[in-house]
mmCIF file of C-alpha atoms in Angstrom:
data_model
loop_
_atom_site.group_PDB
_atom_site.id
_atom_site.type_symbol
_atom_site.label_atom_id
_atom_site.label_comp_id
_atom_site.label_asym_id
_atom_site.label_seq_id
_atom_site.Cartn_x
_atom_site.Cartn_y
_atom_site.Cartn_z
ATOM 1 C CA MET A 1 154.471 222.944 38.167
ATOM 2 C CA SER A 2 153.241 221.240 41.351
ATOM 3 C CA ASP A 3 154.297 224.281 43.380
ATOM 4 C CA LEU A 4 152.448 226.580 40.988
ATOM 5 C CA ARG A 5 149.301 224.471 41.242
ATOM 6 C CA GLY A 6 149.607 224.503 45.030
ATOM 7 C CA ILE A 7 150.038 228.287 45.090
ATOM 8 C CA TYR A 8 147.006 228.639 42.831
ATOM 9 C CA ALA A 9 144.955 226.342 45.093
ATOM 10 C CA LEU A 10 145.823 228.382 48.186
ATOM 11 C CA TRP A 11 145.034 231.641 46.399
ATOM 12 C CA TYR A 12 141.737 230.237 45.114
ATOM 13 C CA ARG A 13 140.728 229.050 48.593
ATOM 14 C CA GLU A 14 141.299 232.477 50.117
ATOM 15 C CA PHE A 15 139.462 234.127 47.228
ATOM 16 C CA LYS A 16 136.444 231.821 47.595
ATOM 17 C CA VAL A 17 136.324 232.360 51.355
ATOM 18 C CA PHE A 18 136.361 236.126 50.809
ATOM 19 C CA CYS A 19 133.586 235.972 48.187
ATOM 20 C CA ARG A 20 131.379 233.915 50.494
ATOM 21 C CA GLU A 21 131.737 236.378 53.367
ATOM 22 C CA GLN A 22 129.560 239.088 51.855
ATOM 23 C CA SER A 23 129.065 240.836 55.181
ATOM 24 C CA ARG A 24 132.848 241.184 55.498
ATOM 25 C CA LEU A 25 133.047 242.798 52.063
ATOM 26 C CA VAL A 26 130.211 245.230 52.801
ATOM 27 C CA ALA A 27 131.646 246.220 56.186
ATOM 28 C CA SER A 28 135.190 246.601 54.855
ATOM 29 C CA VAL A 29 133.983 249.033 52.179
ATOM 30 C CA ALA A 30 131.289 250.839 54.181
ATOM 31 C CA SER A 31 133.623 251.709 57.069
ATOM 32 C CA PRO A 32 136.173 253.681 54.962
ATOM 33 C CA VAL A 33 133.369 255.440 53.076
ATOM 34 C CA LEU A 34 131.837 256.527 56.391
ATOM 35 C CA TRP A 35 135.256 257.694 57.576
ATOM 36 C CA LEU A 36 135.625 259.740 54.411
ATOM 37 C CA LEU A 37 132.171 261.311 54.448
ATOM 38 C CA ILE A 38 131.683 261.831 58.194
ATOM 39 C CA ILE A 39 135.203 262.580 59.453
ATOM 40 C CA GLY A 40 136.236 264.262 56.214
ATOM 41 C CA GLY A 41 132.999 266.184 55.899
ATOM 42 C CA GLY A 42 133.088 267.322 59.517
ATOM 43 C CA LEU A 43 136.708 268.417 59.632
ATOM 44 C CA GLY A 44 136.486 269.676 56.062
ATOM 45 C CA SER A 45 134.158 272.420 57.238
ATOM 46 C CA VAL A 46 137.062 274.052 59.071
ATOM 47 C CA LEU A 47 140.198 272.583 57.421
ATOM 48 C CA SER A 48 141.886 272.672 54.051
ATOM 49 C CA PHE A 49 145.476 271.866 53.126
ATOM 50 C CA GLY A 50 147.518 273.041 50.174
ATOM 51 C CA GLY A 51 144.531 274.724 48.579
ATOM 52 C CA VAL A 52 142.503 271.493 48.333
ATOM 53 C CA ASN A 53 139.420 270.570 50.324
ATOM 54 C CA PHE A 54 139.925 268.204 53.222
ATOM 55 C CA LEU A 55 137.861 265.392 51.679
ATOM 56 C CA SER A 56 140.226 265.251 48.710
ATOM 57 C CA PHE A 57 143.223 265.485 51.040
ATOM 58 C CA LEU A 58 141.853 262.615 53.140
ATOM 59 C CA PHE A 59 140.954 260.207 50.319
ATOM 60 C CA PRO A 60 144.507 258.815 49.772
ATOM 61 C CA GLY A 61 144.744 258.236 53.522
ATOM 62 C CA ILE A 62 141.469 256.291 53.431
ATOM 63 C CA LEU A 63 142.888 254.079 50.681
ATOM 64 C CA LEU A 64 145.924 253.391 52.868
ATOM 65 C CA GLN A 65 143.683 252.751 55.875
ATOM 66 C CA THR A 66 141.794 250.076 53.949
ATOM 67 C CA ALA A 67 144.995 248.418 52.761
ATOM 68 C CA LEU A 68 146.573 248.567 56.212
ATOM 69 C CA PHE A 69 143.736 247.185 58.297
ATOM 70 C CA SER A 70 142.490 244.604 55.809
ATOM 71 C CA ALA A 71 145.942 243.291 54.865
ATOM 72 C CA VAL A 72 147.424 243.002 58.345
ATOM 73 C CA PHE A 73 144.274 241.519 59.895
ATOM 74 C CA PHE A 74 144.275 238.877 57.146
ATOM 75 C CA GLY A 75 146.962 237.175 59.213
ATOM 76 C CA VAL A 76 144.327 236.022 61.710
ATOM 77 C CA TYR A 77 143.313 233.341 59.182
ATOM 78 C CA ILE A 78 146.678 231.663 59.795
ATOM 79 C CA VAL A 79 145.763 231.379 63.463
ATOM 80 C CA TRP A 80 142.379 229.872 62.602
ATOM 81 C CA ASP A 81 143.995 227.497 60.101
ATOM 82 C CA LYS A 82 146.182 226.261 62.941
ATOM 83 C CA LYS A 83 143.219 225.756 65.246
ATOM 84 C CA ILE A 84 141.174 223.748 62.721
ATOM 85 C CA ASP A 85 144.274 221.801 61.596
ATOM 86 C CA PHE A 86 143.937 222.953 57.982
ATOM 87 C CA LEU A 87 147.494 224.242 58.073
ATOM 88 C CA LYS A 88 148.775 220.821 59.137
ATOM 89 C CA GLU A 89 147.129 219.280 56.087
ATOM 90 C CA VAL A 90 148.798 221.838 53.849
ATOM 91 C CA LEU A 91 152.202 221.406 55.487
ATOM 92 C CA VAL A 92 152.242 217.638 54.921
ATOM 93 C CA SER A 93 151.733 218.206 51.194
ATOM 94 C CA PRO A 94 154.746 218.371 48.835
ATOM 95 C CA LEU A 95 154.488 222.163 48.855
ATOM 96 C CA SER A 96 157.399 224.035 50.378
ATOM 97 C CA ARG A 97 156.643 226.511 53.139
ATOM 98 C CA THR A 98 157.855 229.286 50.860
ATOM 99 C CA SER A 99 155.203 228.330 48.308
ATOM 100 C CA ILE A 100 152.560 228.249 51.043
ATOM 101 C CA PHE A 101 153.607 231.726 52.152
ATOM 102 C CA ILE A 102 153.428 233.028 48.573
ATOM 103 C CA GLY A 103 149.970 231.513 48.094
ATOM 104 C CA LYS A 104 148.764 233.191 51.274
ATOM 105 C CA ILE A 105 150.249 236.531 50.195
ATOM 106 C CA LEU A 106 148.463 236.331 46.856
ATOM 107 C CA GLY A 107 145.174 235.419 48.531
ATOM 108 C CA GLY A 108 145.351 238.205 51.116
ATOM 109 C CA SER A 109 146.493 240.769 48.547
ATOM 110 C CA THR A 110 143.649 239.868 46.188
ATOM 111 C CA ASP A 111 141.068 240.271 48.957
ATOM 112 C CA THR A 112 142.478 243.675 49.918
ATOM 113 C CA LEU A 113 142.797 244.942 46.351
ATOM 114 C CA ILE A 114 139.157 244.057 45.621
ATOM 115 C CA GLN A 115 138.129 246.293 48.518
ATOM 116 C CA ILE A 116 140.437 249.056 47.286
ATOM 117 C CA ALA A 117 139.058 248.767 43.739
ATOM 118 C CA ILE A 118 135.539 249.316 45.067
ATOM 119 C CA LEU A 119 136.736 252.370 47.004
ATOM 120 C CA LEU A 120 138.353 253.759 43.857
ATOM 121 C CA ILE A 121 135.027 253.382 42.060
ATOM 122 C CA PHE A 122 133.346 255.282 44.897
ATOM 123 C CA GLY A 123 136.101 257.893 44.656
ATOM 124 C CA TYR A 124 135.531 258.337 40.939
ATOM 125 C CA VAL A 125 131.785 258.761 41.471
ATOM 126 C CA PHE A 126 132.378 261.249 44.293
ATOM 127 C CA SER A 127 134.786 263.214 42.099
ATOM 128 C CA ARG A 128 132.182 263.443 39.339
ATOM 129 C CA VAL A 129 129.536 264.844 41.692
ATOM 130 C CA GLY A 130 131.934 267.358 43.264
ATOM 131 C CA ILE A 131 132.542 265.736 46.651
ATOM 132 C CA LEU A 132 136.185 264.969 45.812
ATOM 133 C CA GLU A 133 136.619 267.927 43.521
ATOM 134 C CA ASP A 134 140.430 268.050 43.736
ATOM 135 C CA ILE A 135 141.062 264.360 42.961
ATOM 136 C CA THR A 136 142.408 263.618 39.485
ATOM 137 C CA PHE A 137 141.267 260.339 37.954
ATOM 138 C CA SER A 138 142.927 259.357 34.677
ATOM 139 C CA PRO A 139 144.415 256.156 33.261
ATOM 140 C CA VAL A 140 147.880 257.297 34.382
ATOM 141 C CA THR A 141 146.956 258.315 37.934
ATOM 142 C CA VAL A 142 144.846 255.192 38.468
ATOM 143 C CA THR A 143 147.679 252.960 37.205
ATOM 144 C CA ILE A 144 150.231 254.597 39.514
ATOM 145 C CA THR A 145 147.775 254.433 42.431
ATOM 146 C CA VAL A 146 147.163 250.720 41.896
ATOM 147 C CA ALA A 147 150.920 250.105 41.637
ATOM 148 C CA PHE A 148 151.516 251.863 44.974
ATOM 149 C CA LEU A 149 148.687 249.997 46.670
ATOM 150 C CA LEU A 150 149.689 246.627 45.220
ATOM 151 C CA VAL A 151 153.260 246.854 46.507
ATOM 152 C CA THR A 152 152.141 248.271 49.849
ATOM 153 C CA THR A 153 149.501 245.561 50.268
ATOM 154 C CA VAL A 154 152.019 242.769 49.651
ATOM 155 C CA GLY A 155 154.238 244.122 52.424
ATOM 156 C CA LEU A 156 151.329 244.589 54.824
ATOM 157 C CA VAL A 157 149.897 241.116 54.175
ATOM 158 C CA SER A 158 153.368 239.746 54.895
ATOM 159 C CA ILE A 159 153.319 241.512 58.279
ATOM 160 C CA GLY A 160 149.963 239.942 59.081
ATOM 161 C CA LEU A 161 151.203 236.479 58.105
ATOM 162 C CA ILE A 162 154.351 236.918 60.204
ATOM 163 C CA LEU A 163 152.232 237.803 63.234
ATOM 164 C CA GLY A 164 149.809 234.964 62.514
ATOM 165 C CA SER A 165 152.626 232.439 62.285
ATOM 166 C CA ARG A 166 153.779 233.431 65.788
ATOM 167 C CA MET A 167 150.424 233.775 67.546
ATOM 168 C CA GLU A 168 148.552 230.941 69.252
ATOM 169 C CA SER A 169 145.109 232.535 69.599
ATOM 170 C CA PRO A 170 142.962 234.972 67.581
ATOM 171 C CA GLU A 171 142.619 237.170 70.666
ATOM 172 C CA GLY A 172 146.385 237.498 70.990
ATOM 173 C CA PHE A 173 146.680 238.268 67.303
ATOM 174 C CA GLN A 174 144.070 241.033 67.510
ATOM 175 C CA LEU A 175 145.826 242.693 70.433
ATOM 176 C CA VAL A 176 149.285 242.613 68.886
ATOM 177 C CA SER A 177 148.140 243.607 65.396
ATOM 178 C CA SER A 178 146.066 246.518 66.749
ATOM 179 C CA PHE A 179 149.088 247.696 68.744
ATOM 180 C CA LEU A 180 151.063 247.726 65.475
ATOM 181 C CA VAL A 181 148.457 248.940 62.977
ATOM 182 C CA THR A 182 147.038 251.894 64.918
ATOM 183 C CA PRO A 183 150.340 253.814 65.233
ATOM 184 C CA MET A 184 151.216 252.992 61.622
ATOM 185 C CA PHE A 185 147.977 254.594 60.466
ATOM 186 C CA PHE A 186 148.032 257.691 62.669
ATOM 187 C CA LEU A 187 151.756 258.319 62.016
ATOM 188 C CA SER A 188 151.428 257.946 58.238
ATOM 189 C CA GLY A 189 150.162 261.449 57.515
ATOM 190 C CA ALA A 190 146.844 259.996 56.382
ATOM 191 C CA LEU A 191 144.925 262.542 58.473
ATOM 192 C CA PHE A 192 147.302 265.515 58.531
ATOM 193 C CA PRO A 193 150.222 267.015 56.578
ATOM 194 C CA ILE A 194 153.697 266.058 57.753
ATOM 195 C CA ASN A 195 155.559 269.218 56.749
ATOM 196 C CA ASN A 196 155.157 271.061 60.058
ATOM 197 C CA LEU A 197 155.307 268.396 62.760
ATOM 198 C CA PRO A 198 156.880 268.782 66.213
ATOM 199 C CA GLY A 199 160.530 267.745 66.259
ATOM 200 C CA TRP A 200 159.949 264.762 68.550
ATOM 201 C CA LEU A 201 157.240 263.337 66.261
ATOM 202 C CA THR A 202 159.050 263.663 62.938
ATOM 203 C CA PRO A 203 161.443 260.655 63.336
ATOM 204 C CA PHE A 204 158.508 258.315 64.036
ATOM 205 C CA VAL A 205 156.652 259.549 60.975
ATOM 206 C CA LEU A 206 159.691 259.250 58.710
ATOM 207 C CA ALA A 207 160.472 255.738 59.993
ATOM 208 C CA ASN A 208 156.950 254.587 59.122
ATOM 209 C CA PRO A 209 156.754 252.926 55.650
ATOM 210 C CA ALA A 210 153.052 253.805 55.455
ATOM 211 C CA THR A 211 154.083 257.479 55.349
ATOM 212 C CA TYR A 212 155.652 257.010 51.927
ATOM 213 C CA ALA A 213 152.656 255.076 50.622
ATOM 214 C CA VAL A 214 150.307 257.909 51.637
ATOM 215 C CA ASP A 215 152.682 260.533 50.227
ATOM 216 C CA GLY A 216 152.896 258.713 46.903
ATOM 217 C CA LEU A 217 149.138 258.255 46.694
ATOM 218 C CA ARG A 218 148.445 261.879 47.623
ATOM 219 C CA GLY A 219 151.030 263.135 45.173
ATOM 220 C CA THR A 220 149.483 261.054 42.396
ATOM 221 C CA LEU A 221 145.818 261.809 43.053
ATOM 222 C CA VAL A 222 145.921 265.307 44.541
ATOM 223 C CA GLY A 223 149.320 266.716 43.568
ATOM 224 C CA LEU A 224 150.474 267.262 47.167
ATOM 225 C CA HIS A 225 153.590 265.418 48.307
ATOM 226 C CA GLN A 226 156.615 265.947 50.538
ATOM 227 C CA PHE A 227 159.019 263.570 48.798
ATOM 228 C CA ASP A 228 159.790 262.580 45.264
ATOM 229 C CA ILE A 229 157.207 260.004 44.174
ATOM 230 C CA ARG A 230 159.983 257.768 42.824
ATOM 231 C CA LEU A 231 161.577 257.773 46.288
ATOM 232 C CA ASP A 232 158.207 256.905 47.839
ATOM 233 C CA PHE A 233 157.814 253.932 45.511
ATOM 234 C CA LEU A 234 161.386 252.765 46.073
ATOM 235 C CA ILE A 235 160.957 252.795 49.856
ATOM 236 C CA ILE A 236 157.723 250.799 49.833
ATOM 237 C CA CYS A 237 159.307 248.323 47.399
ATOM 238 C CA ILE A 238 162.217 247.824 49.800
ATOM 239 C CA PHE A 239 159.760 247.514 52.689
ATOM 240 C CA SER A 240 157.741 244.830 50.871
ATOM 241 C CA VAL A 241 160.815 242.835 49.841
ATOM 242 C CA VAL A 242 162.134 242.864 53.414
ATOM 243 C CA MET A 243 158.749 241.763 54.787
ATOM 244 C CA ILE A 244 158.556 238.916 52.251
ATOM 245 C CA LEU A 245 162.024 237.705 53.263
ATOM 246 C CA VAL A 246 161.202 237.920 56.969
ATOM 247 C CA GLY A 247 157.861 236.217 56.385
ATOM 248 C CA THR A 248 159.454 233.374 54.439
ATOM 249 C CA TYR A 249 161.914 232.808 57.278
ATOM 250 C CA SER A 250 159.089 232.997 59.821
ATOM 251 C CA PHE A 251 157.016 230.390 57.963
ATOM 252 C CA LYS A 252 159.978 228.037 57.698
ATOM 253 C CA HIS A 253 160.357 228.119 61.485
ATOM 254 C CA MET A 254 156.647 228.175 62.341
ATOM 255 C CA ARG A 255 155.466 225.771 65.020
ATOM 256 C CA LEU A 256 151.972 224.295 65.060
#
């Protein structure tokens, strides 16, 4: 019970911090919407894939972009917690490091999913006014979409926490995380179909777990997918479990 209360306390702290940073919430939602309307609207004037307009094709990729950037960059809070000695105070408590890691995962995942929920509301409104005319919103598709994003977010938050546990400065974290996140996004198929790629690029795309998240989301919302959706979900589940295990090990051996 003490571990559960500790996990809840860590989750609640991260949630309160997120709610107080209103500018962060506005920016994290406004940026993907601008990407969708400006990039999607511009390229959509000359592109369409699979018989759907480019805005609808792009929307699942924008959801993944939000999850990817927000979840991984959440790890910078571990670096700041080290610098202000908050993490030392937590580590001297009876909580195990595994429980601390779980609390941080829950906090980071909640923050990211709130942003995604707002984007889904925008997506629903845009679909009703004809901007995302090929997106299907129903209780089933929304449930499957949330399931994909929840599992993906847990794995991505774990990556951010692993990086944060190893970094000594926020600047170093930003450099390393950007070096990791940018290729993951551009090689995920978020911006283009993956069925006709050059031979040298295909292995990198297929080795990217974000590819299967985008494919599952696009298959659910738009009906376009390259793999079986059950395979997509299985792969991101395996990815998240592996990241949780690696993150738990990393936290146990973290140095302050």
